[in-house]
Amino acid sequence: MKNGVSYWRMVWPESGPLLAGVGGIIGLLSDVGSFVGDISAPWVWAPVVLGLLLAVLLFAPCRNRVVAGLPEQQDAAYDCRICNVFRVGLFACLVCAMLALAGQGATATEKIGTQLGLIQRGVEDVKRDTAVIREDTGAVREALSGSELVRDPSTAEERFHNAWVLNMQRGDNAGAWEQLQALYREHAPNKLDAAELYRNVGKAFLGRDELLANMVEIGRQKRDAAMLVIAARNEADPDAAQALRDEARAIDPDLPFAYWDVGDFARQFGGAGANGDAGKQLAHYRAVVAGHEKFLEVAARGPVARYFYRPQYQADYDDLARSQLQSARSMVESSEKMAGYLRASRGQTYEDATRRMRAMGQGGKSQ
């Protein structure tokens, strides 16, 4: 304070907040105007310089006005137009300087807009990355879905899926056996691959005879024809096996494998007639032909794949049956020729007749 003049009151009188607001608005408008007008960075400091120059030029007149009017007017001496213009210029200069510093040489509005743009771009990048991750995760999950276990399985297909994954992919026979027991305890799937898996896994826990007895019991109690067919496939006694297939036909007349099990490769053409009895052998081959013809007839009622859970990658069962049928018919034809020759050559043994027929065949070729 000099000569009774309060320099603080010159800057901040009773109406100081109002003047500070006006100066701040002017500074802010200049900042926004510089951004909107796309003014280069050096010109951002122009409002600062102008405000400071105005404040400097008006400081002395303002002080002189206060000194002249102070003895008489006291507080009113600090409230004059010149002083108010000085204060507005000073506050505008300070606000512009702070905004320029906040903008690091550019306008603060531009700086804030740039930051918001970066944030927005960052958010968009995160969204895109999240979407890519979600797609990649979905693709990986889809690729691995075949090896995932179903939590709390409730359907027969889910039980079979868990048993198949545990046995074939994870080597967990105990877990697979538990799932298979639950499958046949809760459901009657009537699927050949489910029954075959039951037999394959069950061999690790039950003896052959006990396992076979369990399969027959399940097939009868659950009226699961597929289980009886698989049991017949593993029955050593041909007559017992045929009896099981007869039961399977009675349960499900549309199951082709109950008429002739083309998957029973061990007994396709062997069995009866192996002791040299040509009559029995001929009857066996005729039964093979009839069985395959019946298989094809029943298989034509609907897709054979409906009796399997999993896709079957081997040759089509219909084609396999047709191929075997041709072989069986050839055997029937040969056996009929043999039987006719034996009737014409009574008193000869089977071995003698066979040798004579072979000799005749070789003789015919040499002619």
Coordinates of C-alpha atoms in Angstrom, one line a residue:
M1 CA 0.0 0.0 0.0
K2 CA 1.3 3.4 -1.0
N3 CA -0.3 6.8 -0.4
G4 CA -3.2 4.9 1.2
V5 CA -3.8 3.0 -2.1
S6 CA -4.5 -0.8 -1.6
Y7 CA -3.1 -2.6 -4.7
W8 CA -5.0 -5.7 -3.7
R9 CA -8.3 -3.8 -3.8
M10 CA -7.3 -2.4 -7.1
V11 CA -7.1 -6.0 -8.4
W12 CA -9.9 -7.5 -6.3
P13 CA -12.5 -4.9 -5.2
E14 CA -16.0 -5.7 -3.9
S15 CA -17.1 -6.6 -7.4
G16 CA -14.0 -8.7 -8.0
P17 CA -15.7 -12.1 -8.6
L18 CA -17.9 -10.6 -11.3
L19 CA -15.0 -9.1 -13.1
A20 CA -13.0 -12.3 -12.7
G21 CA -15.9 -14.2 -14.3
V22 CA -16.0 -11.7 -17.2
G23 CA -12.3 -12.0 -17.7
G24 CA -12.5 -15.8 -17.5
I25 CA -15.3 -15.9 -20.1
I26 CA -13.3 -13.7 -22.4
G27 CA -10.3 -16.0 -22.0
L28 CA -12.3 -19.2 -22.5
L29 CA -14.0 -17.7 -25.6
S30 CA -10.6 -16.9 -27.1
D31 CA -9.4 -20.4 -26.4
V32 CA -12.5 -22.0 -28.0
G33 CA -12.3 -19.5 -30.9
S34 CA -8.7 -20.5 -31.5
F35 CA -9.7 -24.2 -31.6
V36 CA -12.8 -23.6 -33.8
G37 CA -10.9 -21.3 -36.1
D38 CA -8.1 -23.9 -36.4
I39 CA -5.5 -21.2 -35.5
S40 CA -1.9 -22.4 -35.2
A41 CA -0.3 -22.9 -31.8
P42 CA 1.7 -19.6 -31.7
W43 CA -1.4 -17.5 -32.0
V44 CA -2.9 -19.2 -28.9
W45 CA -0.7 -16.9 -26.8
A46 CA -2.0 -13.8 -28.6
P47 CA -4.9 -13.3 -26.1
V48 CA -2.4 -13.6 -23.3
V49 CA -0.2 -10.9 -24.7
L50 CA -3.2 -8.6 -25.5
G51 CA -4.7 -9.0 -22.0
L52 CA -1.3 -8.4 -20.3
L53 CA -0.7 -5.4 -22.5
L54 CA -4.1 -3.9 -21.7
A55 CA -3.6 -4.5 -18.0
V56 CA -0.1 -2.8 -18.1
L57 CA -1.4 0.2 -20.0
L58 CA -4.4 0.7 -17.8
F59 CA -2.6 0.1 -14.5
A60 CA -1.2 3.6 -14.1
P61 CA -4.5 5.4 -15.1
C62 CA -6.3 3.1 -12.7
R63 CA -3.9 3.9 -9.9
N64 CA -4.1 7.7 -10.5
R65 CA -7.9 7.5 -10.6
V66 CA -8.0 5.8 -7.2
V67 CA -5.5 8.2 -5.7
A68 CA -7.5 11.2 -6.9
G69 CA -10.8 9.9 -5.6
L70 CA -9.7 8.1 -2.5
P71 CA -9.9 10.9 0.1
E72 CA -13.5 11.6 -0.7
Q73 CA -15.0 8.4 -2.0
Q74 CA -13.1 5.7 0.0
D75 CA -14.4 2.4 -1.3
A76 CA -16.1 3.9 -4.3
A77 CA -12.7 5.1 -5.5
Y78 CA -11.8 1.6 -6.5
D79 CA -14.9 1.2 -8.6
C80 CA -14.3 3.0 -11.9
R81 CA -14.6 2.1 -15.5
I82 CA -10.9 2.3 -16.2
C83 CA -10.1 0.1 -13.2
N84 CA -12.8 -2.5 -14.3
V85 CA -11.3 -2.6 -17.8
F86 CA -7.9 -3.1 -16.2
R87 CA -9.1 -6.0 -14.1
V88 CA -11.0 -7.7 -16.9
G89 CA -7.8 -7.5 -19.1
L90 CA -5.7 -8.8 -16.2
F91 CA -8.1 -11.8 -15.5
A92 CA -8.5 -12.5 -19.2
C93 CA -4.7 -12.6 -19.4
L94 CA -4.4 -15.0 -16.5
V95 CA -7.2 -17.3 -17.8
C96 CA -5.7 -17.4 -21.3
A97 CA -2.3 -18.2 -19.8
M98 CA -3.6 -21.1 -17.7
L99 CA -5.5 -22.5 -20.7
A100 CA -2.5 -22.2 -22.9
L101 CA -0.4 -24.0 -20.3
A102 CA -3.0 -26.7 -20.0
G103 CA -3.0 -27.1 -23.7
Q104 CA 0.8 -27.4 -23.8
G105 CA 1.1 -24.7 -26.4
A106 CA -2.1 -25.5 -28.2
T107 CA -5.6 -24.5 -27.1
A108 CA -6.9 -26.3 -24.0
T109 CA -10.1 -27.2 -25.8
E110 CA -8.1 -28.9 -28.5
K111 CA -6.0 -30.7 -26.0
I112 CA -9.1 -31.9 -24.2
G113 CA -10.8 -32.9 -27.5
T114 CA -7.7 -34.8 -28.5
Q115 CA -7.6 -36.6 -25.2
L116 CA -11.3 -37.5 -25.5
G117 CA -10.7 -38.7 -29.0
L118 CA -7.8 -40.9 -27.8
I119 CA -10.1 -42.2 -25.1
Q120 CA -12.8 -42.9 -27.6
R121 CA -10.4 -44.6 -30.0
G122 CA -9.0 -46.5 -27.1
V123 CA -12.5 -47.6 -26.2
E124 CA -13.2 -48.6 -29.8
D125 CA -10.0 -50.5 -29.9
V126 CA -10.8 -52.4 -26.7
K127 CA -14.3 -53.2 -28.2
R128 CA -12.7 -54.5 -31.4
D129 CA -10.1 -56.5 -29.4
T130 CA -12.8 -57.9 -27.2
A131 CA -14.9 -58.9 -30.2
V132 CA -11.9 -60.6 -31.7
I133 CA -11.1 -62.4 -28.5
R134 CA -14.7 -63.5 -28.2
E135 CA -14.7 -64.8 -31.8
D136 CA -11.4 -66.6 -31.2
T137 CA -12.6 -68.0 -27.9
G138 CA -15.8 -69.2 -29.6
A139 CA -13.8 -70.8 -32.4
V140 CA -11.6 -72.6 -29.9
R141 CA -14.5 -73.6 -27.8
E142 CA -16.3 -74.9 -30.9
A143 CA -13.3 -76.9 -31.9
L144 CA -12.9 -78.4 -28.5
S145 CA -16.7 -78.9 -27.9
G146 CA -16.4 -82.5 -29.0
S147 CA -14.0 -83.3 -26.2
E148 CA -15.8 -81.4 -23.4
L149 CA -17.9 -83.3 -20.9
V150 CA -21.6 -82.4 -20.4
R151 CA -22.2 -81.1 -16.9
D152 CA -25.2 -82.8 -15.2
P153 CA -26.1 -85.0 -18.2
S154 CA -29.8 -85.7 -18.4
T155 CA -30.4 -87.4 -21.8
A156 CA -29.2 -90.7 -23.1
E157 CA -27.1 -89.0 -25.8
E158 CA -25.3 -86.8 -23.2
R159 CA -24.5 -89.8 -21.0
F160 CA -23.1 -91.7 -24.1
H161 CA -21.1 -88.6 -25.1
N162 CA -19.5 -88.4 -21.6
A163 CA -18.7 -92.1 -21.6
W164 CA -17.2 -91.9 -25.1
V165 CA -15.0 -88.9 -24.3
L166 CA -13.9 -90.4 -21.0
N167 CA -13.0 -93.8 -22.6
M168 CA -11.7 -92.8 -26.1
Q169 CA -10.1 -89.4 -25.4
R170 CA -9.2 -89.4 -21.7
G171 CA -8.5 -93.0 -21.0
D172 CA -10.7 -92.9 -17.9
N173 CA -12.4 -96.3 -17.9
A174 CA -13.8 -95.9 -14.4
G175 CA -15.5 -92.7 -15.3
A176 CA -16.8 -94.1 -18.6
W177 CA -18.1 -97.2 -16.8
E178 CA -20.0 -95.0 -14.3
Q179 CA -21.6 -93.1 -17.2
L180 CA -22.5 -96.2 -19.1
Q181 CA -24.1 -97.8 -16.0
A182 CA -26.1 -94.6 -15.5
L183 CA -27.0 -94.6 -19.2
Y184 CA -28.6 -98.0 -19.1
R185 CA -30.1 -97.5 -15.6
E186 CA -31.9 -94.3 -16.7
H187 CA -32.6 -94.9 -20.4
A188 CA -33.0 -97.5 -23.1
P189 CA -30.9 -96.0 -25.9
N190 CA -31.2 -98.9 -28.4
K191 CA -28.0 -97.8 -30.1
L192 CA -25.4 -100.3 -31.3
D193 CA -22.4 -98.1 -30.6
A194 CA -23.6 -97.5 -27.0
A195 CA -24.0 -101.3 -26.5
E196 CA -20.6 -102.0 -28.1
L197 CA -19.0 -99.3 -25.8
Y198 CA -20.7 -100.9 -22.8
R199 CA -19.1 -104.2 -23.7
N200 CA -15.6 -102.8 -24.5
V201 CA -15.5 -100.8 -21.2
G202 CA -17.1 -103.4 -19.1
K203 CA -14.4 -105.9 -19.9
A204 CA -12.1 -104.0 -17.6
F205 CA -14.5 -104.5 -14.6
L206 CA -16.4 -107.8 -15.3
G207 CA -15.5 -111.3 -16.5
R208 CA -16.6 -112.3 -19.9
D209 CA -19.5 -114.5 -18.8
E210 CA -20.8 -112.0 -16.2
L211 CA -20.6 -109.1 -18.6
L212 CA -22.5 -111.1 -21.3
A213 CA -25.1 -112.0 -18.7
N214 CA -25.5 -108.3 -17.7
M215 CA -25.9 -107.3 -21.3
V216 CA -28.6 -109.9 -21.9
E217 CA -30.4 -108.8 -18.7
I218 CA -30.2 -105.1 -19.7
G219 CA -31.6 -105.9 -23.2
R220 CA -34.5 -107.9 -21.8
Q221 CA -35.4 -105.5 -18.9
K222 CA -35.0 -102.3 -20.9
R223 CA -36.3 -103.9 -24.2
D224 CA -33.1 -102.7 -25.8
A225 CA -32.8 -104.7 -29.1
A226 CA -29.3 -103.2 -29.9
M227 CA -27.9 -104.6 -26.6
L228 CA -29.2 -108.1 -27.4
V229 CA -27.6 -107.9 -30.9
I230 CA -24.2 -107.0 -29.5
A231 CA -24.6 -109.7 -26.9
A232 CA -25.4 -112.2 -29.7
R233 CA -22.3 -111.0 -31.5
N234 CA -20.2 -112.1 -28.6
E235 CA -22.0 -115.3 -27.8
A236 CA -19.9 -118.4 -28.5
D237 CA -22.8 -120.7 -29.1
P238 CA -24.4 -120.1 -32.5
D239 CA -27.8 -121.3 -31.4
A240 CA -27.8 -119.0 -28.3
A241 CA -26.7 -116.1 -30.5
Q242 CA -29.5 -116.8 -32.9
A243 CA -32.0 -116.9 -30.0
L244 CA -30.8 -113.5 -28.8
R245 CA -31.3 -112.1 -32.3
D246 CA -34.8 -113.5 -32.4
E247 CA -35.6 -111.7 -29.2
A248 CA -34.1 -108.5 -30.7
R249 CA -36.4 -108.8 -33.7
A250 CA -39.4 -109.2 -31.5
I251 CA -38.5 -106.1 -29.6
D252 CA -37.6 -103.9 -32.6
P253 CA -38.7 -105.3 -36.0
D254 CA -37.0 -102.4 -37.8
L255 CA -33.5 -103.2 -36.5
P256 CA -31.7 -104.6 -39.6
F257 CA -28.9 -106.1 -37.5
A258 CA -31.4 -108.4 -35.7
Y259 CA -32.0 -110.2 -39.0
W260 CA -28.4 -110.6 -40.0
D261 CA -25.6 -109.0 -38.1
V262 CA -23.2 -107.8 -40.8
G263 CA -20.9 -106.6 -38.1
D264 CA -20.4 -110.2 -36.8
F265 CA -17.4 -110.9 -39.1
A266 CA -16.4 -114.0 -37.2
R267 CA -19.5 -115.9 -38.2
Q268 CA -20.4 -114.6 -41.6
F269 CA -19.6 -117.7 -43.6
G270 CA -18.1 -120.2 -41.1
G271 CA -19.9 -122.4 -38.5
A272 CA -22.2 -125.0 -39.8
G273 CA -20.8 -127.4 -42.4
A274 CA -17.2 -127.1 -41.2
N275 CA -17.3 -130.8 -40.3
G276 CA -17.6 -131.7 -43.9
D277 CA -21.3 -132.2 -44.0
A278 CA -22.2 -130.8 -47.4
G279 CA -25.9 -130.7 -46.6
K280 CA -25.4 -128.6 -43.5
Q281 CA -23.0 -126.4 -45.3
L282 CA -25.4 -125.7 -48.1
A283 CA -28.2 -125.0 -45.5
H284 CA -25.9 -122.6 -43.7
Y285 CA -25.0 -120.7 -46.9
R286 CA -28.7 -120.5 -47.8
A287 CA -29.4 -119.0 -44.4
V288 CA -26.6 -116.5 -45.0
V289 CA -28.2 -115.5 -48.3
A290 CA -31.7 -115.2 -46.7
G291 CA -30.3 -113.2 -43.8
H292 CA -28.6 -110.7 -46.0
E293 CA -31.6 -110.3 -48.2
K294 CA -33.7 -109.7 -45.1
F295 CA -31.2 -107.2 -43.8
L296 CA -31.4 -105.2 -47.0
E297 CA -35.2 -105.4 -47.0
V298 CA -35.4 -104.0 -43.4
A299 CA -32.7 -101.5 -43.9
A300 CA -34.7 -99.9 -46.7
R301 CA -37.3 -98.8 -44.2
G302 CA -35.1 -96.1 -42.8
P303 CA -31.5 -94.9 -42.4
V304 CA -29.4 -97.5 -40.6
A305 CA -27.5 -94.6 -39.0
R306 CA -30.4 -94.1 -36.6
Y307 CA -29.1 -97.0 -34.6
F308 CA -25.9 -95.2 -33.8
Y309 CA -25.0 -92.2 -31.8
R310 CA -21.7 -91.4 -33.6
P311 CA -21.1 -91.2 -37.3
Q312 CA -20.0 -94.4 -38.9
Y313 CA -16.9 -93.9 -41.0
Q314 CA -16.6 -97.5 -42.4
A315 CA -18.2 -98.6 -45.6
D316 CA -21.9 -98.3 -45.8
Y317 CA -23.6 -101.2 -44.2
D318 CA -26.0 -101.6 -47.1
D319 CA -23.1 -101.9 -49.5
L320 CA -21.3 -104.3 -47.2
A321 CA -24.4 -106.5 -47.0
R322 CA -24.7 -106.5 -50.8
S323 CA -21.1 -107.5 -51.2
Q324 CA -21.4 -110.3 -48.7
L325 CA -24.7 -111.4 -50.3
Q326 CA -22.9 -111.9 -53.7
S327 CA -20.2 -114.0 -52.0
A328 CA -22.9 -116.0 -50.2
R329 CA -24.8 -116.7 -53.4
S330 CA -21.6 -117.9 -55.0
M331 CA -21.0 -120.2 -52.2
V332 CA -24.6 -121.5 -52.4
E333 CA -24.1 -122.2 -56.1
S334 CA -20.8 -124.0 -55.5
S335 CA -22.3 -126.0 -52.6
E336 CA -25.3 -127.0 -54.7
K337 CA -23.0 -128.2 -57.5
M338 CA -21.1 -130.2 -54.9
A339 CA -24.3 -131.7 -53.4
G340 CA -25.5 -132.7 -56.9
Y341 CA -22.2 -134.4 -57.7
L342 CA -22.2 -136.2 -54.4
R343 CA -25.7 -137.5 -55.2
A344 CA -24.4 -138.8 -58.5
S345 CA -21.3 -140.3 -56.9
R346 CA -22.7 -142.2 -53.9
G347 CA -20.2 -144.3 -52.0
Q348 CA -17.4 -141.8 -52.4
T349 CA -16.2 -139.8 -49.4
Y350 CA -16.5 -136.1 -49.3
E351 CA -12.7 -135.7 -49.6
D352 CA -12.7 -138.0 -52.7
A353 CA -15.5 -136.0 -54.3
T354 CA -13.7 -132.8 -53.6
R355 CA -10.5 -134.0 -55.2
R356 CA -12.3 -135.3 -58.2
M357 CA -14.1 -131.9 -58.7
R358 CA -10.8 -130.1 -58.4
A359 CA -9.2 -132.4 -60.9
M360 CA -12.1 -131.9 -63.3
G361 CA -11.8 -128.2 -62.9
Q362 CA -8.1 -128.2 -63.7
G363 CA -8.8 -130.5 -66.6
G364 CA -11.4 -128.1 -68.0
K365 CA -9.0 -125.2 -67.7
S366 CA -6.2 -127.1 -69.6
Q367 CA -8.5 -127.9 -72.6

